[in-house]
mmCIF file of C-alpha atoms in Angstrom:
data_model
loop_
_atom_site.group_PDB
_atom_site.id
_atom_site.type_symbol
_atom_site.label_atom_id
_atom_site.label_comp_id
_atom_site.label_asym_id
_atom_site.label_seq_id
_atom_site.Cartn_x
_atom_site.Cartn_y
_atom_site.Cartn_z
ATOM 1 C CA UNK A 1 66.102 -186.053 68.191
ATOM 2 C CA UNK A 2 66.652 -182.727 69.512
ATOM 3 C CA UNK A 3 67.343 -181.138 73.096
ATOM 4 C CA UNK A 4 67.022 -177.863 74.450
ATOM 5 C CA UNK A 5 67.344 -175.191 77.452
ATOM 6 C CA UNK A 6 65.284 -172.203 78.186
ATOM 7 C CA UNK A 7 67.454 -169.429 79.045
ATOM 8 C CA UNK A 8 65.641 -167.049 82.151
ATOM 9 C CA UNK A 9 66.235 -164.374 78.902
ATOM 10 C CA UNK A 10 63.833 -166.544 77.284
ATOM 11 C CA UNK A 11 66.804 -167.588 74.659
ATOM 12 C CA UNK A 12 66.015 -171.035 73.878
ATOM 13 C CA UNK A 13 69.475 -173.081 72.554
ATOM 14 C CA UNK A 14 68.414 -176.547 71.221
ATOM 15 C CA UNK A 15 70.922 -179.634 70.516
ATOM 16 C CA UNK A 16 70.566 -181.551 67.758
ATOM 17 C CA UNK A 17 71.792 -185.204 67.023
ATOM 18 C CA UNK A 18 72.658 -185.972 62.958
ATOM 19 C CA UNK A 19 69.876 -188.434 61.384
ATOM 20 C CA UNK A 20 72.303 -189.622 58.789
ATOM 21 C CA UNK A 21 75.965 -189.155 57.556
ATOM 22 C CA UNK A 22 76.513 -188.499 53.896
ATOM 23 C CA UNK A 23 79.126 -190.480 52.116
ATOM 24 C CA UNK A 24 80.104 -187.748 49.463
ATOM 25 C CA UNK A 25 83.345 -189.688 48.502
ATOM 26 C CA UNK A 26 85.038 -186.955 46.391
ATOM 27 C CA UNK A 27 82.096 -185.351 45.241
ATOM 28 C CA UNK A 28 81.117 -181.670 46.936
ATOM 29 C CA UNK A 29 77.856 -180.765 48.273
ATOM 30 C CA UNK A 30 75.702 -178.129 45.980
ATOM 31 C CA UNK A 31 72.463 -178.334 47.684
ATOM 32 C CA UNK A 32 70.077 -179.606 50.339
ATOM 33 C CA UNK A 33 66.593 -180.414 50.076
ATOM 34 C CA UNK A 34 63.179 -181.784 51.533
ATOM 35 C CA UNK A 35 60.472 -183.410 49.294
ATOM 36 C CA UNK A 36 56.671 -183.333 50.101
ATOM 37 C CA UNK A 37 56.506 -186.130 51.761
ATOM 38 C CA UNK A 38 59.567 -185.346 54.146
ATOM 39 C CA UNK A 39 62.289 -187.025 52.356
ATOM 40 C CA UNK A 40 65.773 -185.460 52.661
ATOM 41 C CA UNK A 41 68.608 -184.875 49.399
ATOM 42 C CA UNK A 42 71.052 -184.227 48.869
ATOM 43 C CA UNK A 43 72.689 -183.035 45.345
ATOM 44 C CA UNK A 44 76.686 -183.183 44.908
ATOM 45 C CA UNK A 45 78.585 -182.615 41.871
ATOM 46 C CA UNK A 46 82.169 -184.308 41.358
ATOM 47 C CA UNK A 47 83.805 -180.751 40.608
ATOM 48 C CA UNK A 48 81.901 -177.269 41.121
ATOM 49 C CA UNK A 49 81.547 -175.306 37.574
ATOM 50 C CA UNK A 50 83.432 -172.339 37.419
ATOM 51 C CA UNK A 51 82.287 -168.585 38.239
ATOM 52 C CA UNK A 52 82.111 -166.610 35.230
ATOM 53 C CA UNK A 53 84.648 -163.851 36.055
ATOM 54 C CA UNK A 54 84.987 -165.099 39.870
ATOM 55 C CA UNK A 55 81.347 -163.929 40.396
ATOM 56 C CA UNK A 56 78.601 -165.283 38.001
ATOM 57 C CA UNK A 57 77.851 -169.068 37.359
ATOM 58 C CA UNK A 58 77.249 -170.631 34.163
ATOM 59 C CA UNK A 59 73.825 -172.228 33.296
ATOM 60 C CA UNK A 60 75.149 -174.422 30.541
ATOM 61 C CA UNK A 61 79.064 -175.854 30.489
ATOM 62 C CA UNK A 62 81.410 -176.116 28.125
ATOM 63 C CA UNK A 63 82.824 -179.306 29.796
ATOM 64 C CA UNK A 64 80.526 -182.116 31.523
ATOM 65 C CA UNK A 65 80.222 -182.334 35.373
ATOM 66 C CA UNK A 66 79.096 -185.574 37.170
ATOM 67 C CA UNK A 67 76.307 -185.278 39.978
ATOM 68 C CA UNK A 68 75.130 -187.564 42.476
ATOM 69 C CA UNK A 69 72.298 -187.236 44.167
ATOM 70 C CA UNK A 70 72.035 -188.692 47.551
ATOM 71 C CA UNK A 71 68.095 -189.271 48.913
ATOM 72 C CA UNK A 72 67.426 -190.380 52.605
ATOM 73 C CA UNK A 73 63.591 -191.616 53.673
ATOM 74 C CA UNK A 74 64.236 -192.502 57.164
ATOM 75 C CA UNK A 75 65.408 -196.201 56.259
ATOM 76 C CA UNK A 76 68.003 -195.402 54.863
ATOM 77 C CA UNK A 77 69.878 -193.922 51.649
ATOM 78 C CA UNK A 78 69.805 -194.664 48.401
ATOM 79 C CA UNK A 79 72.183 -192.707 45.574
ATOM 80 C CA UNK A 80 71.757 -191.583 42.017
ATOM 81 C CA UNK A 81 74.148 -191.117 39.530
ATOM 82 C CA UNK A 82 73.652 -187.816 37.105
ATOM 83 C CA UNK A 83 77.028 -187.863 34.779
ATOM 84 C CA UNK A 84 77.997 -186.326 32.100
ATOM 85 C CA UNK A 85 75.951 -183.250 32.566
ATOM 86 C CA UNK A 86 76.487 -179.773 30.698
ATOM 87 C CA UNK A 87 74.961 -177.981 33.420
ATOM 88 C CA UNK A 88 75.824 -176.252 36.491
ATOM 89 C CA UNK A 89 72.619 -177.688 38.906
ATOM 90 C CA UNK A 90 71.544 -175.861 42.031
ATOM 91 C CA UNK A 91 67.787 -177.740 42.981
ATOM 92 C CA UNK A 92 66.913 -181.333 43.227
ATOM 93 C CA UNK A 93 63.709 -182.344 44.208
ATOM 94 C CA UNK A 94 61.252 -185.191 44.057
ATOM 95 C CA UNK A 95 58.688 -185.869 41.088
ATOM 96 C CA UNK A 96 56.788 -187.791 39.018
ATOM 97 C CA UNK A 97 56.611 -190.642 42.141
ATOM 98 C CA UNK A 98 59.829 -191.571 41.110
ATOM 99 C CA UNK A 99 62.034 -189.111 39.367
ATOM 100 C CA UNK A 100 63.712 -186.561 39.946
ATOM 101 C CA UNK A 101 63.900 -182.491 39.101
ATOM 102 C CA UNK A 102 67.222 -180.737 38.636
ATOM 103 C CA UNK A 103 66.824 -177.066 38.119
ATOM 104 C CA UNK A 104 69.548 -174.298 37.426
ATOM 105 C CA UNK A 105 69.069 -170.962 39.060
ATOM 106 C CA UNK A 106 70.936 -169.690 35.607
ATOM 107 C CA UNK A 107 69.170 -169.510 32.401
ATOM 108 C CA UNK A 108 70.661 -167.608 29.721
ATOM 109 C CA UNK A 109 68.490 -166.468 26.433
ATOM 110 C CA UNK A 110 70.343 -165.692 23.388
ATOM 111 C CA UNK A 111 69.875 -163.377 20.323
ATOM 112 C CA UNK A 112 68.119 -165.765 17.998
ATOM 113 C CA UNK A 113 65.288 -166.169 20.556
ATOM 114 C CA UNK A 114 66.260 -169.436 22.097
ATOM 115 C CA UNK A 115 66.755 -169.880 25.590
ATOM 116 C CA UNK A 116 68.576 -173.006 28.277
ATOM 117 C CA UNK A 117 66.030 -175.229 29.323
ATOM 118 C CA UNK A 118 67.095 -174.992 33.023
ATOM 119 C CA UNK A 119 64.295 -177.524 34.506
ATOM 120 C CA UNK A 120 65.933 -181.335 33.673
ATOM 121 C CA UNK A 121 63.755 -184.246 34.904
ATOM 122 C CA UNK A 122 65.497 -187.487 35.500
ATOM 123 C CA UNK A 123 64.385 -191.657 35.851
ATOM 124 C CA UNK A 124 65.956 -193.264 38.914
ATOM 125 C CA UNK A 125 68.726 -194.449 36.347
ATOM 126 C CA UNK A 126 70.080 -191.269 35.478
ATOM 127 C CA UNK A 127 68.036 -191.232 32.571
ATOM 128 C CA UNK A 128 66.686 -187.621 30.912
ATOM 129 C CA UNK A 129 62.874 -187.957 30.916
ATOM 130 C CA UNK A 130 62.000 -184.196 29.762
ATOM 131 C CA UNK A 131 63.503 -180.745 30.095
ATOM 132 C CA UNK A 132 61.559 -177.297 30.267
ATOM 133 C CA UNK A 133 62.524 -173.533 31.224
ATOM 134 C CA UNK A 134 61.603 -172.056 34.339
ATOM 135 C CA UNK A 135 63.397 -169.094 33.700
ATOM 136 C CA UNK A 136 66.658 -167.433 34.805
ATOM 137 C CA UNK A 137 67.442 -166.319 38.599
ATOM 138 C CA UNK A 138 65.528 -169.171 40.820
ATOM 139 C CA UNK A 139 66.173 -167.983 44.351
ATOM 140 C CA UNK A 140 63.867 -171.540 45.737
ATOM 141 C CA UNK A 141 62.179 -173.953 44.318
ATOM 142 C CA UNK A 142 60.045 -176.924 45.926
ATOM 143 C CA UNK A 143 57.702 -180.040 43.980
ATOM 144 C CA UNK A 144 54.349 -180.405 45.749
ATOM 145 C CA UNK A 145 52.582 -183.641 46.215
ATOM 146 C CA UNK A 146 50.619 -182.945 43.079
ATOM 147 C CA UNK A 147 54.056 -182.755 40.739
ATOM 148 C CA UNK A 148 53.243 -178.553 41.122
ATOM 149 C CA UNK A 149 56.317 -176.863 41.249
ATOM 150 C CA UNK A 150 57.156 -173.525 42.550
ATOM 151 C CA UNK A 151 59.756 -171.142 42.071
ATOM 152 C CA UNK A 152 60.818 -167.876 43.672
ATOM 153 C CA UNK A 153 63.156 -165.207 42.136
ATOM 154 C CA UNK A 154 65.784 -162.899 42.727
ATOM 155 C CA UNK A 155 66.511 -159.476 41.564
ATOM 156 C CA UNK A 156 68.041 -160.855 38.066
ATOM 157 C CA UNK A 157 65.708 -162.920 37.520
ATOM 158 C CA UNK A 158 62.845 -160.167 38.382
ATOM 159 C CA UNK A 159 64.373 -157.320 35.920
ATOM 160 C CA UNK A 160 66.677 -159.143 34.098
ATOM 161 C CA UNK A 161 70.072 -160.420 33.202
ATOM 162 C CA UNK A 162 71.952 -163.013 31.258
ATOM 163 C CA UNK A 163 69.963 -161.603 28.168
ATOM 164 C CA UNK A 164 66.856 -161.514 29.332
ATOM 165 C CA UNK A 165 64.868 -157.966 28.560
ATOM 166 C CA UNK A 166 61.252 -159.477 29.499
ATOM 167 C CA UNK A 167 62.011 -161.914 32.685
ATOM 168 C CA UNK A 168 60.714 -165.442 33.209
ATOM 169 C CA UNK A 169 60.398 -164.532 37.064
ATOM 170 C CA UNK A 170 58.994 -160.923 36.742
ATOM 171 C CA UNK A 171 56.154 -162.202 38.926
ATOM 172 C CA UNK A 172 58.661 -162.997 41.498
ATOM 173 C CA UNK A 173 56.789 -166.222 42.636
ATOM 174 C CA UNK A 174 55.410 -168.810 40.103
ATOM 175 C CA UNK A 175 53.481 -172.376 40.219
ATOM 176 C CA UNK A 176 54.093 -174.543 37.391
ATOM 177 C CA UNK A 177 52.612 -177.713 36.367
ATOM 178 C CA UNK A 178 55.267 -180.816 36.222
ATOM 179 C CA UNK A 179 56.090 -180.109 32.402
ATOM 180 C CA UNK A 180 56.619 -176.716 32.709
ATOM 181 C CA UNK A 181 53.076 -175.070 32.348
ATOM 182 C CA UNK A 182 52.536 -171.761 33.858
ATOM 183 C CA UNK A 183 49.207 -172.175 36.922
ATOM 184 C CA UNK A 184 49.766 -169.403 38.361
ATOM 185 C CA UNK A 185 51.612 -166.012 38.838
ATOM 186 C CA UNK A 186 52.241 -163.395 41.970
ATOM 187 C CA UNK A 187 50.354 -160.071 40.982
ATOM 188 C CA UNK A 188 53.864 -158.300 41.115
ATOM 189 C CA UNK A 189 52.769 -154.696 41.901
ATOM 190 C CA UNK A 190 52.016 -152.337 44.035
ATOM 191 C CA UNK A 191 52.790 -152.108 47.597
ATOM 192 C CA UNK A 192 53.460 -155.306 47.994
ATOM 193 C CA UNK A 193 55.660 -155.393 44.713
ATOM 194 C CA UNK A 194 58.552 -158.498 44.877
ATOM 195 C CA UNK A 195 62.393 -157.023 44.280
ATOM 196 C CA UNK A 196 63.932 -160.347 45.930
ATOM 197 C CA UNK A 197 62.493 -163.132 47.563
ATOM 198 C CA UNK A 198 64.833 -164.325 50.248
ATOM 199 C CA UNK A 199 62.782 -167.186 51.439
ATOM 200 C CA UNK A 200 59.956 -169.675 50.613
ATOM 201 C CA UNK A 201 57.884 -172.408 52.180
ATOM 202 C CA UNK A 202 55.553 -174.615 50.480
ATOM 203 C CA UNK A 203 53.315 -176.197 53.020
ATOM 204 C CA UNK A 204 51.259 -177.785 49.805
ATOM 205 C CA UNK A 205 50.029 -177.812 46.663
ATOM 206 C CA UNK A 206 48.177 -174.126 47.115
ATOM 207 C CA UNK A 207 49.513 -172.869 50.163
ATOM 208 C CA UNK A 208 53.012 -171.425 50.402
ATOM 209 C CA UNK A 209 54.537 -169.047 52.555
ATOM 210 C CA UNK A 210 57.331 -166.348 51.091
ATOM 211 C CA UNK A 211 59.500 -163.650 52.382
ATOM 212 C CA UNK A 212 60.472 -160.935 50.460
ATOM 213 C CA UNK A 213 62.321 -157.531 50.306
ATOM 214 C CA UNK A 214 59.730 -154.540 48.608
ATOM 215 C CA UNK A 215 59.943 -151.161 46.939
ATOM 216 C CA UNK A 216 59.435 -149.615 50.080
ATOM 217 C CA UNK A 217 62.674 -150.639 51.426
ATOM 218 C CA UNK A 218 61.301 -153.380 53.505
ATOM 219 C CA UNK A 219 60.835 -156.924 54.292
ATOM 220 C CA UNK A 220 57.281 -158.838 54.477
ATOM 221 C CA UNK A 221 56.146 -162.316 54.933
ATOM 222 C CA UNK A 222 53.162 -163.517 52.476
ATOM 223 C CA UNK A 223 50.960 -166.255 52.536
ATOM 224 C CA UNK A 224 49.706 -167.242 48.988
ATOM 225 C CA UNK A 225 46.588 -170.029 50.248
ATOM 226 C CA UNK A 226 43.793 -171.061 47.995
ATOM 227 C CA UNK A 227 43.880 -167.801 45.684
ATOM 228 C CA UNK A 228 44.148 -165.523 48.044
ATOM 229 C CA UNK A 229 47.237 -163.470 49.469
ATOM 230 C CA UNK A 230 47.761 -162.088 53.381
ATOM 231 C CA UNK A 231 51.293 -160.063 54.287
ATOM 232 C CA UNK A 232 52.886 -159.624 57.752
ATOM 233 C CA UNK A 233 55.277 -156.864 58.644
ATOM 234 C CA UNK A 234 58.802 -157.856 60.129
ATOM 235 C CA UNK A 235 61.955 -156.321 61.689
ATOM 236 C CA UNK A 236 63.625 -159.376 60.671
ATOM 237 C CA UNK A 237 65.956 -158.329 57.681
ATOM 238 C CA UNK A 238 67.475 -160.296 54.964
ATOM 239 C CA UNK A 239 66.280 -164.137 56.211
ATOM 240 C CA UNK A 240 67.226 -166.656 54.018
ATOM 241 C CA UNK A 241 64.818 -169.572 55.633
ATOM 242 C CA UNK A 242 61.861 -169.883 57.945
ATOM 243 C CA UNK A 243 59.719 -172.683 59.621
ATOM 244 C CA UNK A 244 56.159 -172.244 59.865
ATOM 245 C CA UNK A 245 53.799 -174.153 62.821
ATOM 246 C CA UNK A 246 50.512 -171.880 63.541
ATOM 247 C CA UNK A 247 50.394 -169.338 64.769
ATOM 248 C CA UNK A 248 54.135 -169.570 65.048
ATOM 249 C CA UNK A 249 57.404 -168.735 62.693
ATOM 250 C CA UNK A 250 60.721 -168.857 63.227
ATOM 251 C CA UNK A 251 62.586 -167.163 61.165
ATOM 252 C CA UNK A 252 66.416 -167.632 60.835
ATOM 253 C CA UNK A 253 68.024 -163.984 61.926
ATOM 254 C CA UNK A 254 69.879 -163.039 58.860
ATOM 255 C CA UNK A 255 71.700 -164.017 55.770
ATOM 256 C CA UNK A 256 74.852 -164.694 57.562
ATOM 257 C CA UNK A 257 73.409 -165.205 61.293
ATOM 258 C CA UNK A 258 73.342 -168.633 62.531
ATOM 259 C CA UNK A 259 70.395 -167.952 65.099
ATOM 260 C CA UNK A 260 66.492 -167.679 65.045
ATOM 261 C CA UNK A 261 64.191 -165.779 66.101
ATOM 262 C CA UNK A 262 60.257 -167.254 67.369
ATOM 263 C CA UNK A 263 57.867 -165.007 66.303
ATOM 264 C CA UNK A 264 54.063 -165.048 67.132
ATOM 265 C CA UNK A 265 51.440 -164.383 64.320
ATOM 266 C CA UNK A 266 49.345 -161.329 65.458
ATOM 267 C CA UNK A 267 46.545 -159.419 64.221
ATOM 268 C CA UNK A 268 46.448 -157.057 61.400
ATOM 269 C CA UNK A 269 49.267 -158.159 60.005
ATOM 270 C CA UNK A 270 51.612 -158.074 62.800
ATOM 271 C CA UNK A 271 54.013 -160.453 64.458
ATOM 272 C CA UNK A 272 55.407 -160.390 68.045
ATOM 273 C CA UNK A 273 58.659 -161.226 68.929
ATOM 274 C CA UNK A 274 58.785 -164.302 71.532
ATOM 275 C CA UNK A 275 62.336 -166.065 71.806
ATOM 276 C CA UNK A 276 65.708 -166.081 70.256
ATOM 277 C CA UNK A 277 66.786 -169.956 69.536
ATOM 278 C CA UNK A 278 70.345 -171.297 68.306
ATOM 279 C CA UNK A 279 71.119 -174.790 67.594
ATOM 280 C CA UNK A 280 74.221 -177.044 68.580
ATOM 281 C CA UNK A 281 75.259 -180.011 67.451
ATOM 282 C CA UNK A 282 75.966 -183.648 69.613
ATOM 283 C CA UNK A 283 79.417 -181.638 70.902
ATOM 284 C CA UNK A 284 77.907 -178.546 72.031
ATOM 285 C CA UNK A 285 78.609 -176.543 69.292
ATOM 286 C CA UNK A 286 76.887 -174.015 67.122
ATOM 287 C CA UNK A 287 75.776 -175.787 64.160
ATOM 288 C CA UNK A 288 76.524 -173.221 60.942
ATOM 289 C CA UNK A 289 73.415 -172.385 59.036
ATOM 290 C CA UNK A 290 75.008 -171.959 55.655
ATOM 291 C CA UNK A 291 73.187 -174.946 53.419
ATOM 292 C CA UNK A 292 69.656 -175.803 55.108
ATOM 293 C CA UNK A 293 66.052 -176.282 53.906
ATOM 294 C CA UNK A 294 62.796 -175.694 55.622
ATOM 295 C CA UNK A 295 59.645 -176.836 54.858
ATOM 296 C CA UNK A 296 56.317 -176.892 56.817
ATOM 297 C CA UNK A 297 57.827 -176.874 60.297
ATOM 298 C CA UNK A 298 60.955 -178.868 59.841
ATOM 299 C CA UNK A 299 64.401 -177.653 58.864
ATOM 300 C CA UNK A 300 67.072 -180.196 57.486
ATOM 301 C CA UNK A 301 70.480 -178.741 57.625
ATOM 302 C CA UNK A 302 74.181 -180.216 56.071
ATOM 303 C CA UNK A 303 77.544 -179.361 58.101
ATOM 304 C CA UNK A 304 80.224 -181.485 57.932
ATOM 305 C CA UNK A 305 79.014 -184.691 56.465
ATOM 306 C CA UNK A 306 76.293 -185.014 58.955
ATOM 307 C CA UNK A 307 72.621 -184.204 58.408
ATOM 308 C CA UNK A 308 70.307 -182.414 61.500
ATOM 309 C CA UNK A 309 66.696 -181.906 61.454
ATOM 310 C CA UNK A 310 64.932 -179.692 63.864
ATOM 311 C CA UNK A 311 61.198 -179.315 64.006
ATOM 312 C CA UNK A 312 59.608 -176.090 65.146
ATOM 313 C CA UNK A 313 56.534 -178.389 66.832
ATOM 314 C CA UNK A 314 58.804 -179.955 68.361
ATOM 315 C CA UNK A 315 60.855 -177.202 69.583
ATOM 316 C CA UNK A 316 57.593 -174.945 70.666
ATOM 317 C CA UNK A 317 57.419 -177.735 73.628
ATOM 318 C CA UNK A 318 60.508 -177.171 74.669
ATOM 319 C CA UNK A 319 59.573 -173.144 74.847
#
């Protein structure tokens, strides 16, 4: 459920009411997440992994680390118990109809060849079903309807690191098939070459949205539908997350800026500036926008044990 105002600036400030409250217990929260079909998780781990020298995590642990993950469909919530795990996790999403994919954004490949198989996919028990690399430095990933998932990289993972001299996620953006099959790969190159890609949506199974920073020192928005690619320019720099409702996106204003910004789609590859929004939570407050995920037009986002979802169609009547 969400209110809002419309400032005579045109600033738009929209209050949001929780949908659920997470029981973590003692457990921390490592991620957020939305599934195809609109269902919210959450995934917690009983103790964070350590930093490797206070900066760089770990892909796989020395010691075992117990995750939970925490799902909510609108009727309610239902947990899953991951223990005993040798990996530091940063994804969960749904698959399979049933199970679930935990992914670390580290993957470390050694001299002899062999590599972590990053991509774990567990039964509802907390069972491993299969594991499968998707390669080091995973910015975002998201599981389509069709089991398709797809991952978007960061620098490291674009040129390299953690011993990799020929990168899993040179292409910046990759679809892969439920075991781990390459479908398809970005044509990295050019003017439109991917350094770091700050933010993706998947809208479905061959149409996802990403936003990226270029060799030209600048940030673009891409649409990847049905084969082919289209870009948009933006003054909008370093985003992290964006909502998409034609011909409208709204883009959150910065890595470490709480507010948004409603943009229009234009033509030849132009959008126009339309509203600045921030969001507040049942006591008036500005709700922090540090763990959220968007997909399609809604954004789910975790602060203080409480869940909010805002929808951009929603919001758009408001504006």
């Amino acid at each position: 459920m969400i209110k809002g105002q419309l400032s005579e600036r045109g600033e738009i400030t929209v209050t949001l009411s929780p949908v659920f409250e997470a029981d973590l217990g003692d457990y921390q929260l490592v991620n957020i997440g939305q599934g195809h079909d609109g269902e919210i998780l959450l995934l917690a781990v009983h103790e964070p992994p350590e930093l490797i020298e206070d900066r760089f995590p770990e892909a796989q642990t020395e010691r075992p680390f117990h995750y939970k993950i925490i799902r909510y469909s609108g009727g309610g919530c239902e947990e899953i118990s991951i223990p005993d795990q040798h990996w530091n996790f940063h994804f969960v999403q749904p698959i399979d109809g049933g199970n679930y994919l935990l992914a670390a954004a580290r993957c470390t490949r050694y001299d002899d060849g062999t590599a972590d198989l990053n991509a774990k996919v567990y039964g509802p028990e907390g069972n491993l079903v299969r594991e499968f690399l998707l390669g080091d430095g995973i910015e975002h990933l998201f599981v389509t309807e069709q089991n398709n998932i797809w991952t978007a990289y960061f620098d490291e993972g674009i040129f390299g690191n953690y011993g990799w001299d020929e990168p899993v996620g040179s292409a910046g953006l990759i679809r892969w098939d439920a075991y781990g099959n390459r479908l398809y790969e970005y044509p990295n190159g050019g003017k439109h070459h991917i350094i770091d890609c700050y933010a993706m949506n998947v809208c479905g199974d061959r149409d996802v949205w990403f936003y990226y920073y270029n060799d030209y020192n600048d940030f673009e928005l891409a649409r990847y539908r049905d084969g082919a690619l289209s870009y948009w320019k933006t003054d909008v720099e370093s985003s992290t997350a964006f909502l998409v409702h034609e011909p409208y996106i709204l883009f959150k204003a910065g890595w470490d800026d709480n507010r948004f910004v409603l943009f229009e789609m234009g033509k030849k590859g132009k959008l126009k500036r339309k509203a600045r929004l921030s969001f507040l939570d049942e006591k008036g407050k500005e709700i922090p926008m540090d763990i959220l995920s968007c997909r399609r037009s809604q954004m789910a986002v975790f602060h203080e044990d409480k869940v909010y979802v805002a929808d951009l169609e929603e919001i758009l009547k408001i504006w």
